[in-house]
PDB file of C-alpha atoms in Angstrom:
ATOM      1  CA  MET A   1     113.645  80.982  92.448  1.00 34.00           C
ATOM      2  CA  ARG A   2     115.200  80.231  95.784  1.00 35.00           C
ATOM      3  CA  ASP A   3     113.199  79.625  98.919  1.00 35.00           C
ATOM      4  CA  VAL A   4     113.929  82.807 100.875  1.00 34.00           C
ATOM      5  CA  ALA A   5     112.350  81.556 104.094  1.00 35.00           C
ATOM      6  CA  ALA A   6     114.367  78.352 104.020  1.00 36.00           C
ATOM      7  CA  ALA A   7     117.560  80.254 103.324  1.00 37.00           C
ATOM      8  CA  GLY A   8     116.883  82.568 106.256  1.00 38.00           C
ATOM      9  CA  ALA A   9     116.177  79.617 108.549  1.00 38.00           C
ATOM     10  CA  SER A  10     119.444  77.927 107.730  1.00 39.00           C
ATOM     11  CA  THR A  11     121.816  80.878 107.714  1.00 45.00           C
ATOM     12  CA  GLY A  12     119.988  83.649 109.575  1.00 45.00           C
ATOM     13  CA  PRO A  13     118.961  86.960 108.018  1.00 57.00           C
ATOM     14  CA  ARG A  14     121.622  88.940 106.220  1.00 73.00           C
ATOM     15  CA  VAL A  15     122.579  92.324 107.582  1.00 81.00           C
ATOM     16  CA  LEU A  16     122.929  94.585 104.558  1.00 91.00           C
ATOM     17  CA  PRO A  17     123.698  98.292 104.115  1.00 93.00           C
ATOM     18  CA  ARG A  18     120.797 100.662 103.579  1.00 95.00           C
ATOM     19  CA  ASN A  19     119.343 100.599 100.071  1.00 93.00           C
ATOM     20  CA  ASP A  20     121.323  97.487  99.138  1.00 92.00           C
ATOM     21  CA  PRO A  21     119.685  95.888  96.042  1.00 92.00           C
ATOM     22  CA  ARG A  22     120.219  92.421  97.533  1.00 93.00           C
ATOM     23  CA  GLN A  23     117.334  93.166  99.906  1.00 94.00           C
ATOM     24  CA  TYR A  24     114.952  92.564  97.008  1.00 95.00           C
ATOM     25  CA  ASP A  25     116.261  89.020  96.546  1.00 95.00           C
ATOM     26  CA  ASP A  26     115.788  88.349 100.245  1.00 94.00           C
ATOM     27  CA  LEU A  27     112.230  89.726 100.001  1.00 95.00           C
ATOM     28  CA  ALA A  28     111.361  88.036  96.704  1.00 96.00           C
ATOM     29  CA  GLY A  29     108.377  86.256  98.199  1.00 95.00           C
ATOM     30  CA  GLU A  30     106.792  89.494  99.393  1.00 95.00           C
ATOM     31  CA  TRP A  31     106.086  91.242  96.084  1.00 96.00           C
ATOM     32  CA  TRP A  32     102.564  89.967  95.431  1.00 96.00           C
ATOM     33  CA  ARG A  33     101.414  89.586  99.031  1.00 91.00           C
ATOM     34  CA  PRO A  34      98.771  92.300  99.573  1.00 84.00           C
ATOM     35  CA  ASP A  35      99.623  92.357 103.295  1.00 83.00           C
ATOM     36  CA  GLY A  36     103.370  91.931 102.821  1.00 86.00           C
ATOM     37  CA  ALA A  37     106.473  94.099 102.922  1.00 90.00           C
ATOM     38  CA  PHE A  38     105.647  95.782  99.613  1.00 94.00           C
ATOM     39  CA  ALA A  39     101.978  96.480 100.302  1.00 92.00           C
ATOM     40  CA  MET A  40     102.366 100.237  99.905  1.00 93.00           C
ATOM     41  CA  LEU A  41     103.999  99.742  96.501  1.00 96.00           C
ATOM     42  CA  HIS A  42     100.717  98.196  95.341  1.00 96.00           C
ATOM     43  CA  TRP A  43      98.813 101.277  96.502  1.00 96.00           C
ATOM     44  CA  LEU A  44     101.298 103.595  94.802  1.00 97.00           C
ATOM     45  CA  ALA A  45     101.198 101.587  91.571  1.00 98.00           C
ATOM     46  CA  GLU A  46      97.433 102.045  91.351  1.00 97.00           C
ATOM     47  CA  ALA A  47      97.802 105.805  91.920  1.00 98.00           C
ATOM     48  CA  ARG A  48     100.585 106.072  89.336  1.00 98.00           C
ATOM     49  CA  ALA A  49      98.605 104.147  86.742  1.00 98.00           C
ATOM     50  CA  ALA A  50      95.826 106.719  87.078  1.00 97.00           C
ATOM     51  CA  LEU A  51      98.222 109.250  85.506  1.00 98.00           C
ATOM     52  CA  VAL A  52      98.788 107.086  82.421  1.00 98.00           C
ATOM     53  CA  PRO A  53      96.556 108.014  79.463  1.00 97.00           C
ATOM     54  CA  PRO A  54      95.112 105.325  77.178  1.00 97.00           C
ATOM     55  CA  ALA A  55      97.396 104.548  74.240  1.00 98.00           C
ATOM     56  CA  THR A  56      96.729 106.678  71.169  1.00 94.00           C
ATOM     57  CA  ARG A  57      98.407 104.472  68.569  1.00 96.00           C
ATOM     58  CA  ALA A  58      98.898 100.815  67.745  1.00 97.00           C
ATOM     59  CA  GLY A  59     102.093  99.380  69.163  1.00 96.00           C
ATOM     60  CA  ALA A  60     102.397 101.956  71.939  1.00 98.00           C
ATOM     61  CA  VAL A  61     105.090 101.186  74.512  1.00 98.00           C
ATOM     62  CA  LEU A  62     105.244 101.925  78.226  1.00 98.00           C
ATOM     63  CA  VAL A  63     108.710 101.571  79.762  1.00 98.00           C
ATOM     64  CA  ASP A  64     108.553 100.843  83.478  1.00 98.00           C
ATOM     65  CA  LEU A  65     111.892 101.775  85.073  1.00 98.00           C
ATOM     66  CA  GLY A  66     112.487  99.975  88.357  1.00 98.00           C
ATOM     67  CA  CYS A  67     109.528  97.740  87.561  1.00 98.00           C
ATOM     68  CA  GLY A  68     110.200  95.288  90.397  1.00 98.00           C
ATOM     69  CA  ALA A  69     107.856  92.311  90.100  1.00 98.00           C
ATOM     70  CA  GLY A  70     105.496  94.177  87.754  1.00 98.00           C
ATOM     71  CA  LEU A  71     103.035  95.652  90.253  1.00 98.00           C
ATOM     72  CA  LEU A  72     101.948  98.250  87.692  1.00 98.00           C
ATOM     73  CA  ALA A  73     100.790  95.575  85.227  1.00 98.00           C
ATOM     74  CA  PRO A  74      97.270  94.852  86.586  1.00 97.00           C
ATOM     75  CA  HIS A  75      96.442  98.560  86.486  1.00 97.00           C
ATOM     76  CA  LEU A  76      97.469  98.915  82.825  1.00 97.00           C
ATOM     77  CA  ALA A  77      95.159  96.198  81.518  1.00 94.00           C
ATOM     78  CA  GLY A  78      93.160  97.477  78.574  1.00 94.00           C
ATOM     79  CA  ARG A  79      95.196 100.672  78.184  1.00 96.00           C
ATOM     80  CA  GLY A  80      96.751  99.468  74.907  1.00 97.00           C
ATOM     81  CA  TYR A  81     100.451  99.417  75.820  1.00 98.00           C
ATOM     82  CA  ARG A  82     103.212  96.901  75.485  1.00 98.00           C
ATOM     83  CA  HIS A  83     104.575  96.963  79.027  1.00 98.00           C
ATOM     84  CA  VAL A  84     108.398  96.815  79.084  1.00 98.00           C
ATOM     85  CA  GLY A  85     109.971  96.512  82.536  1.00 98.00           C
ATOM     86  CA  VAL A  86     113.569  97.367  83.416  1.00 98.00           C
ATOM     87  CA  ASP A  87     115.089  96.354  86.737  1.00 98.00           C
ATOM     88  CA  LEU A  88     118.370  95.191  88.244  1.00 97.00           C
ATOM     89  CA  THR A  89     116.881  92.356  90.300  1.00 97.00           C
ATOM     90  CA  ARG A  90     116.436  89.118  88.414  1.00 97.00           C
ATOM     91  CA  SER A  91     114.215  87.476  91.040  1.00 98.00           C
ATOM     92  CA  ALA A  92     111.753  90.370  90.652  1.00 98.00           C
ATOM     93  CA  LEU A  93     111.885  90.264  86.840  1.00 98.00           C
ATOM     94  CA  VAL A  94     110.956  86.580  86.846  1.00 98.00           C
ATOM     95  CA  GLN A  95     107.719  87.514  88.603  1.00 98.00           C
ATOM     96  CA  ALA A  96     107.114  90.543  86.374  1.00 98.00           C
ATOM     97  CA  ALA A  97     107.314  88.295  83.302  1.00 98.00           C
ATOM     98  CA  GLU A  98     104.695  86.021  84.854  1.00 98.00           C
ATOM     99  CA  HIS A  99     102.371  89.048  84.908  1.00 98.00           C
ATOM    100  CA  GLY A 100     102.785  89.866  81.239  1.00 97.00           C
ATOM    101  CA  VAL A 101     105.684  92.317  81.388  1.00 98.00           C
ATOM    102  CA  SER A 102     108.417  92.174  78.718  1.00 98.00           C
ATOM    103  CA  VAL A 103     111.437  92.277  81.008  1.00 98.00           C
ATOM    104  CA  ILE A 104     114.956  93.635  80.604  1.00 98.00           C
ATOM    105  CA  GLN A 105     117.608  93.287  83.288  1.00 98.00           C
ATOM    106  CA  GLY A 106     119.390  96.611  83.345  1.00 97.00           C
ATOM    107  CA  ASP A 107     120.307  99.792  85.174  1.00 97.00           C
ATOM    108  CA  ALA A 108     117.957 102.783  85.142  1.00 98.00           C
ATOM    109  CA  THR A 109     120.965 105.039  84.550  1.00 98.00           C
ATOM    110  CA  ALA A 110     121.979 103.168  81.367  1.00 98.00           C
ATOM    111  CA  VAL A 111     118.844 101.668  79.857  1.00 98.00           C
ATOM    112  CA  PRO A 112     119.513  99.343  76.884  1.00 97.00           C
ATOM    113  CA  LEU A 113     116.685 100.791  74.755  1.00 98.00           C
ATOM    114  CA  PRO A 114     116.778 103.304  71.869  1.00 98.00           C
ATOM    115  CA  ASP A 115     115.978 107.010  72.027  1.00 98.00           C
ATOM    116  CA  GLY A 116     112.309 107.908  71.686  1.00 98.00           C
ATOM    117  CA  CYS A 117     111.047 104.344  71.947  1.00 98.00           C
ATOM    118  CA  ALA A 118     108.426 104.994  74.634  1.00 98.00           C
ATOM    119  CA  ASP A 119     105.023 106.626  74.621  1.00 98.00           C
ATOM    120  CA  VAL A 120     105.063 106.557  78.426  1.00 98.00           C
ATOM    121  CA  VAL A 121     107.901 106.157  80.917  1.00 98.00           C
ATOM    122  CA  SER A 122     107.076 105.246  84.505  1.00 98.00           C
ATOM    123  CA  ALA A 123     109.630 105.749  87.278  1.00 98.00           C
ATOM    124  CA  GLY A 124     107.758 104.716  90.388  1.00 97.00           C
ATOM    125  CA  GLU A 125     109.522 104.606  93.754  1.00 97.00           C
ATOM    126  CA  LEU A 126     112.815 104.466  91.873  1.00 98.00           C
ATOM    127  CA  LEU A 127     114.694 107.751  92.032  1.00 98.00           C
ATOM    128  CA  GLU A 128     115.201 107.672  95.809  1.00 98.00           C
ATOM    129  CA  HIS A 129     117.069 104.382  95.360  1.00 97.00           C
ATOM    130  CA  VAL A 130     119.457 105.590  92.629  1.00 97.00           C
ATOM    131  CA  PRO A 131     122.805 107.113  93.684  1.00 96.00           C
ATOM    132  CA  ASP A 132     122.845 109.195  90.476  1.00 97.00           C
ATOM    133  CA  TRP A 133     119.184 110.153  90.116  1.00 98.00           C
ATOM    134  CA  PRO A 134     119.832 112.955  87.552  1.00 98.00           C
ATOM    135  CA  ARG A 135     121.293 110.305  85.246  1.00 98.00           C
ATOM    136  CA  ALA A 136     118.160 108.179  85.682  1.00 98.00           C
ATOM    137  CA  VAL A 137     116.007 111.221  84.882  1.00 98.00           C
ATOM    138  CA  ALA A 138     118.068 111.891  81.754  1.00 98.00           C
ATOM    139  CA  GLU A 139     117.515 108.293  80.657  1.00 98.00           C
ATOM    140  CA  ALA A 140     113.773 108.458  81.319  1.00 98.00           C
ATOM    141  CA  CYS A 141     113.475 111.602  79.222  1.00 98.00           C
ATOM    142  CA  ARG A 142     115.694 110.172  76.467  1.00 98.00           C
ATOM    143  CA  LEU A 143     113.397 107.181  76.080  1.00 98.00           C
ATOM    144  CA  LEU A 144     110.314 109.349  75.561  1.00 98.00           C
ATOM    145  CA  ARG A 145     109.130 110.192  72.077  1.00 98.00           C
ATOM    146  CA  PRO A 146     107.950 113.809  71.528  1.00 98.00           C
ATOM    147  CA  GLY A 147     104.590 114.152  73.232  1.00 98.00           C
ATOM    148  CA  GLY A 148     105.355 111.167  75.453  1.00 98.00           C
ATOM    149  CA  VAL A 149     104.357 111.169  79.106  1.00 98.00           C
ATOM    150  CA  LEU A 150     106.608 110.744  82.152  1.00 98.00           C
ATOM    151  CA  VAL A 151     104.969 109.603  85.392  1.00 98.00           C
ATOM    152  CA  LEU A 152     106.808 109.133  88.669  1.00 98.00           C
ATOM    153  CA  ASP A 153     106.652 109.221  92.439  1.00 98.00           C
ATOM    154  CA  THR A 154     109.448 109.580  94.945  1.00 98.00           C
ATOM    155  CA  LEU A 155     110.463 110.897  98.367  1.00 98.00           C
ATOM    156  CA  ASN A 156     111.496 114.504  98.914  1.00 98.00           C
ATOM    157  CA  ASP A 157     114.855 115.486 100.365  1.00 98.00           C
ATOM    158  CA  THR A 158     113.483 117.049 103.546  1.00 98.00           C
ATOM    159  CA  ALA A 159     113.823 116.520 107.276  1.00 98.00           C
ATOM    160  CA  LEU A 160     110.121 115.623 107.417  1.00 98.00           C
ATOM    161  CA  ALA A 161     110.523 112.926 104.752  1.00 98.00           C
ATOM    162  CA  ARG A 162     113.456 111.432 106.622  1.00 97.00           C
ATOM    163  CA  LEU A 163     111.417 111.398 109.829  1.00 97.00           C
ATOM    164  CA  VAL A 164     108.298 109.864 108.265  1.00 95.00           C
ATOM    165  CA  ALA A 165     109.821 107.453 105.745  1.00 95.00           C
ATOM    166  CA  VAL A 166     112.732 106.196 107.830  1.00 95.00           C
ATOM    167  CA  ARG A 167     112.424 106.835 111.549  1.00 94.00           C
ATOM    168  CA  ILE A 168     108.666 106.231 111.774  1.00 93.00           C
ATOM    169  CA  ALA A 169     107.797 103.981 108.811  1.00 90.00           C
ATOM    170  CA  GLU A 170     110.606 101.498 109.412  1.00 89.00           C
ATOM    171  CA  ARG A 171     109.201 100.819 112.869  1.00 86.00           C
ATOM    172  CA  LEU A 172     105.952  99.577 111.336  1.00 80.00           C
ATOM    173  CA  PRO A 173     105.592  95.810 110.834  1.00 73.00           C
ATOM    174  CA  THR A 174     105.007  96.169 107.083  1.00 75.00           C
ATOM    175  CA  VAL A 175     108.062  98.249 106.100  1.00 85.00           C
ATOM    176  CA  PRO A 176     111.459  96.559 105.578  1.00 88.00           C
ATOM    177  CA  ARG A 177     114.247  97.962 107.724  1.00 90.00           C
ATOM    178  CA  GLY A 178     116.938  99.739 105.732  1.00 93.00           C
ATOM    179  CA  ILE A 179     114.979  99.806 102.479  1.00 94.00           C
ATOM    180  CA  HIS A 180     115.778 103.518 101.988  1.00 96.00           C
ATOM    181  CA  ASP A 181     118.936 105.554 102.296  1.00 97.00           C
ATOM    182  CA  PRO A 182     117.722 109.067 103.173  1.00 97.00           C
ATOM    183  CA  ARG A 183     120.842 110.577 101.624  1.00 97.00           C
ATOM    184  CA  LEU A 184     119.368 109.663  98.222  1.00 98.00           C
ATOM    185  CA  PHE A 185     115.999 111.393  98.659  1.00 98.00           C
ATOM    186  CA  VAL A 186     115.164 113.704  95.759  1.00 98.00           C
ATOM    187  CA  ASP A 187     114.678 117.454  96.127  1.00 98.00           C
ATOM    188  CA  ALA A 188     111.434 118.326  94.345  1.00 98.00           C
ATOM    189  CA  ARG A 189     112.641 121.608  92.856  1.00 98.00           C
ATOM    190  CA  ALA A 190     115.838 120.012  91.604  1.00 98.00           C
ATOM    191  CA  LEU A 191     113.817 117.243  89.963  1.00 98.00           C
ATOM    192  CA  VAL A 192     111.588 119.706  88.119  1.00 98.00           C
ATOM    193  CA  ALA A 193     114.653 121.614  86.924  1.00 98.00           C
ATOM    194  CA  GLU A 194     116.398 118.430  85.770  1.00 98.00           C
ATOM    195  CA  CYS A 195     113.362 117.309  83.783  1.00 98.00           C
ATOM    196  CA  ALA A 196     113.119 120.749  82.183  1.00 98.00           C
ATOM    197  CA  ARG A 197     116.756 120.434  81.047  1.00 98.00           C
ATOM    198  CA  HIS A 198     115.680 117.377  79.079  1.00 98.00           C
ATOM    199  CA  GLY A 199     112.551 118.871  77.574  1.00 98.00           C
ATOM    200  CA  VAL A 200     109.931 117.579  80.023  1.00 98.00           C
ATOM    201  CA  ASP A 201     107.646 120.015  81.841  1.00 97.00           C
ATOM    202  CA  LEU A 202     107.053 118.118  85.084  1.00 98.00           C
ATOM    203  CA  ARG A 203     104.132 119.048  87.322  1.00 98.00           C
ATOM    204  CA  LEU A 204     104.140 117.824  90.913  1.00 98.00           C
ATOM    205  CA  ARG A 205     101.623 117.182  93.652  1.00 98.00           C
ATOM    206  CA  GLY A 206     101.986 115.793  97.123  1.00 98.00           C
ATOM    207  CA  ILE A 207     100.428 112.421  97.887  1.00 98.00           C
ATOM    208  CA  ARG A 208      99.914 110.277 100.970  1.00 97.00           C
ATOM    209  CA  PRO A 209      98.077 107.121 102.006  1.00 94.00           C
ATOM    210  CA  GLN A 210      94.545 107.763 103.224  1.00 94.00           C
ATOM    211  CA  VAL A 211      94.863 107.661 107.011  1.00 92.00           C
ATOM    212  CA  GLY A 212      91.547 105.943 107.730  1.00 91.00           C
ATOM    213  CA  GLY A 213      92.225 103.337 105.061  1.00 90.00           C
ATOM    214  CA  VAL A 214      95.663 102.562 106.468  1.00 88.00           C
ATOM    215  CA  LEU A 215      94.357 102.205 110.016  1.00 89.00           C
ATOM    216  CA  ALA A 216      91.570  99.889 108.836  1.00 89.00           C
ATOM    217  CA  TRP A 217      94.065  97.864 106.791  1.00 85.00           C
ATOM    218  CA  LEU A 218      96.460  97.518 109.748  1.00 84.00           C
ATOM    219  CA  LEU A 219      93.571  96.363 111.928  1.00 85.00           C
ATOM    220  CA  ARG A 220      92.490  93.756 109.346  1.00 83.00           C
ATOM    221  CA  ARG A 221      96.102  92.629 109.027  1.00 80.00           C
ATOM    222  CA  ALA A 222      96.470  92.254 112.795  1.00 81.00           C
ATOM    223  CA  ARG A 223      93.266  90.209 112.995  1.00 80.00           C
ATOM    224  CA  ALA A 224      94.459  87.949 110.172  1.00 76.00           C
ATOM    225  CA  ALA A 225      97.906  87.455 111.688  1.00 71.00           C
ATOM    226  CA  GLY A 226      96.776  84.457 113.715  1.00 63.00           C
ATOM    227  CA  THR A 227      95.709  82.616 110.563  1.00 64.00           C
ATOM    228  CA  PRO A 228      98.700  82.107 108.249  1.00 55.00           C
ATOM    229  CA  GLY A 229      97.906  82.609 104.575  1.00 55.00           C
ATOM    230  CA  THR A 230      94.809  84.689 105.277  1.00 58.00           C
ATOM    231  CA  VAL A 231      94.504  87.836 103.159  1.00 58.00           C
ATOM    232  CA  PRO A 232      92.939  90.793 104.980  1.00 57.00           C
ATOM    233  CA  ALA A 233      89.476  91.380 103.546  1.00 60.00           C
ATOM    234  CA  GLY A 234      88.455  94.828 102.368  1.00 72.00           C
ATOM    235  CA  ARG A 235      89.733  97.451 100.003  1.00 80.00           C
ATOM    236  CA  ALA A 236      93.398  98.401 100.005  1.00 86.00           C
ATOM    237  CA  PRO A 237      94.152 101.918 101.278  1.00 92.00           C
ATOM    238  CA  ARG A 238      93.997 104.639  98.634  1.00 95.00           C
ATOM    239  CA  ILE A 239      96.737 107.118  97.823  1.00 97.00           C
ATOM    240  CA  VAL A 240      95.244 110.601  97.915  1.00 97.00           C
ATOM    241  CA  PRO A 241      96.521 114.079  96.954  1.00 97.00           C
ATOM    242  CA  THR A 242      97.795 116.446  99.598  1.00 97.00           C
ATOM    243  CA  ARG A 243      98.924 120.072  99.391  1.00 94.00           C
ATOM    244  CA  SER A 244     102.432 119.421 100.619  1.00 97.00           C
ATOM    245  CA  THR A 245     105.178 117.728  98.611  1.00 98.00           C
ATOM    246  CA  ALA A 246     107.418 117.639 101.697  1.00 98.00           C
ATOM    247  CA  VAL A 247     107.322 113.851 102.086  1.00 98.00           C
ATOM    248  CA  LEU A 248     105.963 111.860  99.159  1.00 98.00           C
ATOM    249  CA  TYR A 249     105.143 113.377  95.797  1.00 98.00           C
ATOM    250  CA  GLN A 250     103.953 112.390  92.362  1.00 98.00           C
ATOM    251  CA  GLY A 251     104.907 113.907  89.019  1.00 98.00           C
ATOM    252  CA  ARG A 252     103.542 113.932  85.478  1.00 98.00           C
ATOM    253  CA  GLY A 253     105.119 115.659  82.493  1.00 98.00           C
ATOM    254  CA  VAL A 254     105.067 115.695  78.699  1.00 98.00           C
ATOM    255  CA  ARG A 255     108.150 115.759  76.514  1.00 98.00           C
ATOM    256  CA  LYS A 256     108.269 118.688  74.136  1.00 96.00           C
ATOM    257  CA  GLY A 257     108.786 118.069  70.469  1.00 83.00           C
TER     258      GLY A 257
END
């Protein structure tokens, strides 16, 4: 794996379009840093894993679409699944494999796996990065066996989501600039309807980081900034339910059959 910091020092940071997958190569060293650019993905992975039921049969498979570096893996320990991760970014898949994920380099809109192979499909923080999200939803549902569970989280296609996730969040020191293209945000009602077309009854709820936890985490991070390599002590912020799905929302559904 290349030394991202050294590359940046010699050539300067690349300026890439919004939502460009090459950002994940440039940020390869950030995946497992609890105070790094992908910190919130750790919090969301823990919340998503809470929606995954224990496996009910030997050889159960969980397919993790857009698995990144495998952040879901620690939260699935002991659940009884073979964890299969699919992602476009090779540098992330190398790290996912180091955390016990069986990795496949591939596109979430054309997954190289057979119909009905999965007991659970996870699509965490994926759909808002896919230009053709209905195709990714169709693939997720195709992979599920009857009775299989789909779990996901994504950003809603609203003015409030664009304000919070782009204009405000990208000014924070922990959020990469240009990581989202707001034109790809996913309308919640359209997502429910698309899942229903493919036999999955998706139920949604709004979620958000716990405000007090985030403020405490930012304070710990600021205090640790003067000591390179120091990990902020204390519990990571929790993702909690909220009544509104207008910004960030979570979904869980079961495939009919």
